[in-house]
Amino acid sequence: MAKTKKVAPLSPTDFKEELLAKYPPKVARKRAKQIMINEATGSDTPPEILANVRTIPGIITMRGCTYAGCKGVIMGPTRDVVNITHGPIGCGFYSWLTRRNQTEPGEEGENYMPYCFSTDMQDQDIIFGGEKKLAAAIEEAYELLHPKGICVFATCPVGLIGDDIHAVCKKAKEKFGDCNVFAFSCEGYKGVSQSAGHHIANNQLFTHLVGEDTKPQEGEYKINLLGEYNIGGDGFEIDRIFKKCGITCLSTFSGNSSYDQFARCHHADLNLVMCHRSINYVADMLETKYGIPWIKVNFIGAESMAKSLRKVGKYFGDKKLIDRIEAVIAEEMGPVKEASAVHRPNCEGKTAMLFVGGSRAHHYQDLFGELGMKTLSAGYEFAHRDDYEGRHVIPNLKVDADSRNIEEIEVEPDPELYNPRKSAEEMKALEDSGYEFKDYKGMNADMEKGAILIDDLNQYEAEKLVEVFKPDIFCAGIKEKYSIQKSGVPMLQLHSYDYGGPYAGFRGAINFYAMVDRLVNSKVWSLTKAPWQENPELTATFVWE
Ligand code: CFM
């Protein structure tokens, strides 16, 4: 069996030094602030990490753009809104069905997600302006489909030439009368990453759509699930469990979502926040305007799922719900334990590295923990300091030119609809019993002392991490996949799940255990040698020779 050469492991501090030594001094100084050795909990002055700042030009980042965060991430999974990309065709094409967010159109069958709508701007539109073309595209979409909503997304050239997309949408909305048309100034360059796009999307959704449906909603224990995007069917599994527990989910932002779900979400009595990075603004705004409290949950990992469900039960404080949740957990944990008994012994003691987005690098550590695996190193692509260090740092976050570029909307209690779901005394009683509202402690607190945390990891650093520490599995996205596999380490895509999933909830955990067991125990990548590793000089002939 061919063995890959193990380099003697360096200490985390030596590793950091070696990594930085390759950079020019100015770059090294900046990167040094984005790479930290975790102090874990208990330290009085935990080090700060530099996050949500521009990527250094020339570095191959894992990040996406602001348009991707707005159109792809937040609005992408909503089936019955027509999403029109105003720009050259590339942006629309590459954001077309690439995120694996699934939907269930139900009996109405209204689903525009398989389509790609774009104004397909040409040179003359850039020179003479694209507003007319946009107005015509909106009109065409309305005539053809009569959707409840049409959303328009600006790409980089649109911002540069100054098309007033908001005015075009306003006019169309007035003209149609029965279709909500609004736009997003989410030009790719607007922020330092897709994170700016989340913020822009949520602000506009909140301004133009949330709260539209004034009818009281039926159902017991009404919640919204914020920051769950139904990748690989995760949302379907979570919905299955909610239904089994008797919890009514009025709206998911935005996995498997529809126009009406957003319109009615303000009737819920509790908001559950999964992905803190992309959605914490909405949770805050819903609390300020309507009085709905929010809690952080994690449905990735069977134990985390159970813990989060119990948190929901405790909030409502109703014995019927609490008993039902316990019964569901007991029933669902049976098969989970059986799967764990098979896979955990094969995985125990192995190591993982996770570099994903703005929340999964944290959430998936719970699943690896359930398999007895340790996370050596982790980081986010575009998270902010609060996602690493916890929400207590928010008041101290530096506002720079890039973050000032993103609008902060002022929200006030609604004169008619504001209604605190629990009295101040009830909230206090819950808090005194250890219940945490509006809190997220961040990833660092859950990681071991000495773990290496890296923000906005790049390709050179990823390859170095793998070369030095040889983890048993590396988790990131498609851009990293093949270079990691070529170095002999199995790679699991935690954005798209490599065509697999779901990984959320109880059944998702079972899927994950089996997938990881197969990956970490497969020798295929370490046995594979690239042709140039065996024979540095390649010779070839044409097939007809
Ligand atoms: Fe939130 Fe996401 Fe993530 Fe994200 Fe994303 Fe995603 Fe992600 Mo890819 S909203 S931050 S912008 S959990 S698309 S569903 S997997 S990077 S970790």
PDB file of N, CA, C and O in Angstrom, residues 353-385:
ATOM      1  N   MET A 353     -11.234  18.734   9.756  1.00  0.00           N
ATOM      2  CA  MET A 353     -11.054  20.182   9.600  1.00  0.00           C
ATOM      3  C   MET A 353     -12.274  20.698   8.842  1.00  0.00           C
ATOM      4  O   MET A 353     -12.732  20.055   7.900  1.00  0.00           O
ATOM      5  N   LEU A 354     -12.777  21.868   9.263  1.00  0.00           N
ATOM      6  CA  LEU A 354     -13.996  22.388   8.635  1.00  0.00           C
ATOM      7  C   LEU A 354     -13.833  23.862   8.279  1.00  0.00           C
ATOM      8  O   LEU A 354     -13.600  24.681   9.175  1.00  0.00           O
ATOM      9  N   PHE A 355     -13.969  24.164   7.016  1.00  0.00           N
ATOM     10  CA  PHE A 355     -13.906  25.569   6.574  1.00  0.00           C
ATOM     11  C   PHE A 355     -15.107  25.840   5.685  1.00  0.00           C
ATOM     12  O   PHE A 355     -15.089  25.552   4.492  1.00  0.00           O
ATOM     13  N   VAL A 356     -16.159  26.315   6.304  1.00  0.00           N
ATOM     14  CA  VAL A 356     -17.415  26.460   5.574  1.00  0.00           C
ATOM     15  C   VAL A 356     -18.128  27.746   5.978  1.00  0.00           C
ATOM     16  O   VAL A 356     -18.375  27.977   7.158  1.00  0.00           O
ATOM     17  N   GLY A 357     -18.491  28.531   4.978  1.00  0.00           N
ATOM     18  CA  GLY A 357     -19.436  29.623   5.092  1.00  0.00           C
ATOM     19  C   GLY A 357     -19.392  30.484   6.328  1.00  0.00           C
ATOM     20  O   GLY A 357     -18.369  31.085   6.661  1.00  0.00           O
ATOM     21  N   GLY A 358     -20.552  30.508   7.016  1.00  0.00           N
ATOM     22  CA  GLY A 358     -20.672  31.392   8.161  1.00  0.00           C
ATOM     23  C   GLY A 358     -21.349  30.744   9.343  1.00  0.00           C
ATOM     24  O   GLY A 358     -21.590  31.383  10.365  1.00  0.00           O
ATOM     25  N   SER A 359     -21.688  29.423   9.233  1.00  0.00           N
ATOM     26  CA  SER A 359     -22.256  28.754  10.404  1.00  0.00           C
ATOM     27  C   SER A 359     -21.931  27.260  10.459  1.00  0.00           C
ATOM     28  O   SER A 359     -21.809  26.698  11.528  1.00  0.00           O
ATOM     29  N   ARG A 360     -21.792  26.647   9.306  1.00  0.00           N
ATOM     30  CA  ARG A 360     -21.640  25.187   9.324  1.00  0.00           C
ATOM     31  C   ARG A 360     -20.323  24.713   9.922  1.00  0.00           C
ATOM     32  O   ARG A 360     -20.254  23.612  10.467  1.00  0.00           O
ATOM     33  N   ALA A 361     -19.284  25.516   9.810  1.00  0.00           N
ATOM     34  CA  ALA A 361     -18.004  25.113  10.403  1.00  0.00           C
ATOM     35  C   ALA A 361     -18.177  24.905  11.907  1.00  0.00           C
ATOM     36  O   ALA A 361     -17.461  24.121  12.523  1.00  0.00           O
ATOM     37  N   HIS A 362     -19.149  25.562  12.486  1.00  0.00           N
ATOM     38  CA  HIS A 362     -19.442  25.349  13.904  1.00  0.00           C
ATOM     39  C   HIS A 362     -20.436  24.193  14.090  1.00  0.00           C
ATOM     40  O   HIS A 362     -20.159  23.227  14.797  1.00  0.00           O
ATOM     41  N   HIS A 363     -21.593  24.284  13.412  1.00  0.00           N
ATOM     42  CA  HIS A 363     -22.651  23.299  13.646  1.00  0.00           C
ATOM     43  C   HIS A 363     -22.203  21.855  13.428  1.00  0.00           C
ATOM     44  O   HIS A 363     -22.588  20.961  14.166  1.00  0.00           O
ATOM     45  N   TYR A 364     -21.404  21.627  12.389  1.00  0.00           N
ATOM     46  CA  TYR A 364     -21.035  20.245  12.076  1.00  0.00           C
ATOM     47  C   TYR A 364     -20.040  19.636  13.050  1.00  0.00           C
ATOM     48  O   TYR A 364     -19.830  18.431  13.050  1.00  0.00           O
ATOM     49  N   GLN A 365     -19.446  20.466  13.880  1.00  0.00           N
ATOM     50  CA  GLN A 365     -18.551  19.895  14.890  1.00  0.00           C
ATOM     51  C   GLN A 365     -19.336  19.023  15.859  1.00  0.00           C
ATOM     52  O   GLN A 365     -18.803  18.066  16.415  1.00  0.00           O
ATOM     53  N   ASP A 366     -20.625  19.338  16.061  1.00  0.00           N
ATOM     54  CA  ASP A 366     -21.454  18.502  16.937  1.00  0.00           C
ATOM     55  C   ASP A 366     -21.614  17.102  16.350  1.00  0.00           C
ATOM     56  O   ASP A 366     -21.557  16.107  17.068  1.00  0.00           O
ATOM     57  N   LEU A 367     -21.822  17.036  15.036  1.00  0.00           N
ATOM     58  CA  LEU A 367     -21.969  15.721  14.397  1.00  0.00           C
ATOM     59  C   LEU A 367     -20.674  14.916  14.477  1.00  0.00           C
ATOM     60  O   LEU A 367     -20.696  13.718  14.755  1.00  0.00           O
ATOM     61  N   PHE A 368     -19.563  15.591  14.215  1.00  0.00           N
ATOM     62  CA  PHE A 368     -18.284  14.877  14.332  1.00  0.00           C
ATOM     63  C   PHE A 368     -18.056  14.426  15.781  1.00  0.00           C
ATOM     64  O   PHE A 368     -17.546  13.336  16.023  1.00  0.00           O
ATOM     65  N   GLY A 369     -18.462  15.267  16.712  1.00  0.00           N
ATOM     66  CA  GLY A 369     -18.342  14.906  18.129  1.00  0.00           C
ATOM     67  C   GLY A 369     -19.134  13.637  18.436  1.00  0.00           C
ATOM     68  O   GLY A 369     -18.686  12.784  19.196  1.00  0.00           O
ATOM     69  N   GLU A 370     -20.308  13.506  17.827  1.00  0.00           N
ATOM     70  CA  GLU A 370     -21.128  12.309  18.067  1.00  0.00           C
ATOM     71  C   GLU A 370     -20.440  11.047  17.558  1.00  0.00           C
ATOM     72  O   GLU A 370     -20.732   9.948  18.002  1.00  0.00           O
ATOM     73  N   LEU A 371     -19.517  11.221  16.596  1.00  0.00           N
ATOM     74  CA  LEU A 371     -18.762  10.071  16.083  1.00  0.00           C
ATOM     75  C   LEU A 371     -17.438   9.891  16.824  1.00  0.00           C
ATOM     76  O   LEU A 371     -16.614   9.060  16.451  1.00  0.00           O
ATOM     77  N   GLY A 372     -17.219  10.726  17.838  1.00  0.00           N
ATOM     78  CA  GLY A 372     -15.959  10.641  18.599  1.00  0.00           C
ATOM     79  C   GLY A 372     -14.792  11.255  17.860  1.00  0.00           C
ATOM     80  O   GLY A 372     -13.631  10.939  18.132  1.00  0.00           O
ATOM     81  N   MET A 373     -15.073  12.140  16.897  1.00  0.00           N
ATOM     82  CA  MET A 373     -13.991  12.754  16.124  1.00  0.00           C
ATOM     83  C   MET A 373     -13.715  14.181  16.600  1.00  0.00           C
ATOM     84  O   MET A 373     -14.619  14.886  17.020  1.00  0.00           O
ATOM     85  N   LYS A 374     -12.456  14.557  16.487  1.00  0.00           N
ATOM     86  CA  LYS A 374     -12.032  15.859  17.000  1.00  0.00           C
ATOM     87  C   LYS A 374     -11.790  16.835  15.849  1.00  0.00           C
ATOM     88  O   LYS A 374     -11.206  16.458  14.832  1.00  0.00           O
ATOM     89  N   THR A 375     -12.221  18.083  16.031  1.00  0.00           N
ATOM     90  CA  THR A 375     -11.968  19.105  15.006  1.00  0.00           C
ATOM     91  C   THR A 375     -10.669  19.830  15.341  1.00  0.00           C
ATOM     92  O   THR A 375     -10.563  20.512  16.349  1.00  0.00           O
ATOM     93  N   LEU A 376      -9.670  19.631  14.483  1.00  0.00           N
ATOM     94  CA  LEU A 376      -8.335  20.220  14.718  1.00  0.00           C
ATOM     95  C   LEU A 376      -8.306  21.697  14.371  1.00  0.00           C
ATOM     96  O   LEU A 376      -7.618  22.485  15.004  1.00  0.00           O
ATOM     97  N   SER A 377      -9.010  22.017  13.298  1.00  0.00           N
ATOM     98  CA  SER A 377      -8.931  23.381  12.793  1.00  0.00           C
ATOM     99  C   SER A 377     -10.238  23.710  12.089  1.00  0.00           C
ATOM    100  O   SER A 377     -10.843  22.840  11.468  1.00  0.00           O
ATOM    101  N   ALA A 378     -10.682  24.960  12.217  1.00  0.00           N
ATOM    102  CA  ALA A 378     -11.943  25.347  11.582  1.00  0.00           C
ATOM    103  C   ALA A 378     -11.924  26.834  11.307  1.00  0.00           C
ATOM    104  O   ALA A 378     -11.113  27.581  11.863  1.00  0.00           O
ATOM    105  N   GLY A 379     -12.830  27.245  10.460  1.00  0.00           N
ATOM    106  CA  GLY A 379     -12.933  28.672  10.168  1.00  0.00           C
ATOM    107  C   GLY A 379     -14.100  28.940   9.252  1.00  0.00           C
ATOM    108  O   GLY A 379     -14.665  28.026   8.650  1.00  0.00           O
ATOM    109  N   TYR A 380     -14.470  30.204   9.191  1.00  0.00           N
ATOM    110  CA  TYR A 380     -15.557  30.625   8.309  1.00  0.00           C
ATOM    111  C   TYR A 380     -14.980  31.377   7.113  1.00  0.00           C
ATOM    112  O   TYR A 380     -13.890  31.942   7.189  1.00  0.00           O
ATOM    113  N   GLU A 381     -15.790  31.419   6.052  1.00  0.00           N
ATOM    114  CA  GLU A 381     -15.362  32.188   4.887  1.00  0.00           C
ATOM    115  C   GLU A 381     -15.669  33.675   5.065  1.00  0.00           C
ATOM    116  O   GLU A 381     -14.911  34.529   4.651  1.00  0.00           O
ATOM    117  N   PHE A 382     -16.840  33.950   5.633  1.00  0.00           N
ATOM    118  CA  PHE A 382     -17.308  35.343   5.616  1.00  0.00           C
ATOM    119  C   PHE A 382     -18.039  35.737   6.891  1.00  0.00           C
ATOM    120  O   PHE A 382     -18.772  36.711   6.902  1.00  0.00           O
ATOM    121  N   ALA A 383     -17.863  34.960   7.960  1.00  0.00           N
ATOM    122  CA  ALA A 383     -18.570  35.284   9.198  1.00  0.00           C
ATOM    123  C   ALA A 383     -18.010  36.567   9.791  1.00  0.00           C
ATOM    124  O   ALA A 383     -16.988  37.090   9.337  1.00  0.00           O
ATOM    125  N   HIS A 384     -18.679  37.068  10.820  1.00  0.00           N
ATOM    126  CA  HIS A 384     -18.197  38.264  11.509  1.00  0.00           C
ATOM    127  C   HIS A 384     -17.628  37.814  12.860  1.00  0.00           C
ATOM    128  O   HIS A 384     -17.787  36.656  13.250  1.00  0.00           O
ATOM    129  N   ARG A 385     -17.045  38.735  13.580  1.00  0.00           N
ATOM    130  CA  ARG A 385     -16.410  38.350  14.844  1.00  0.00           C
ATOM    131  C   ARG A 385     -17.392  37.674  15.795  1.00  0.00           C
ATOM    132  O   ARG A 385     -17.022  36.750  16.532  1.00  0.00           O
TER     133      ARG A 385
END
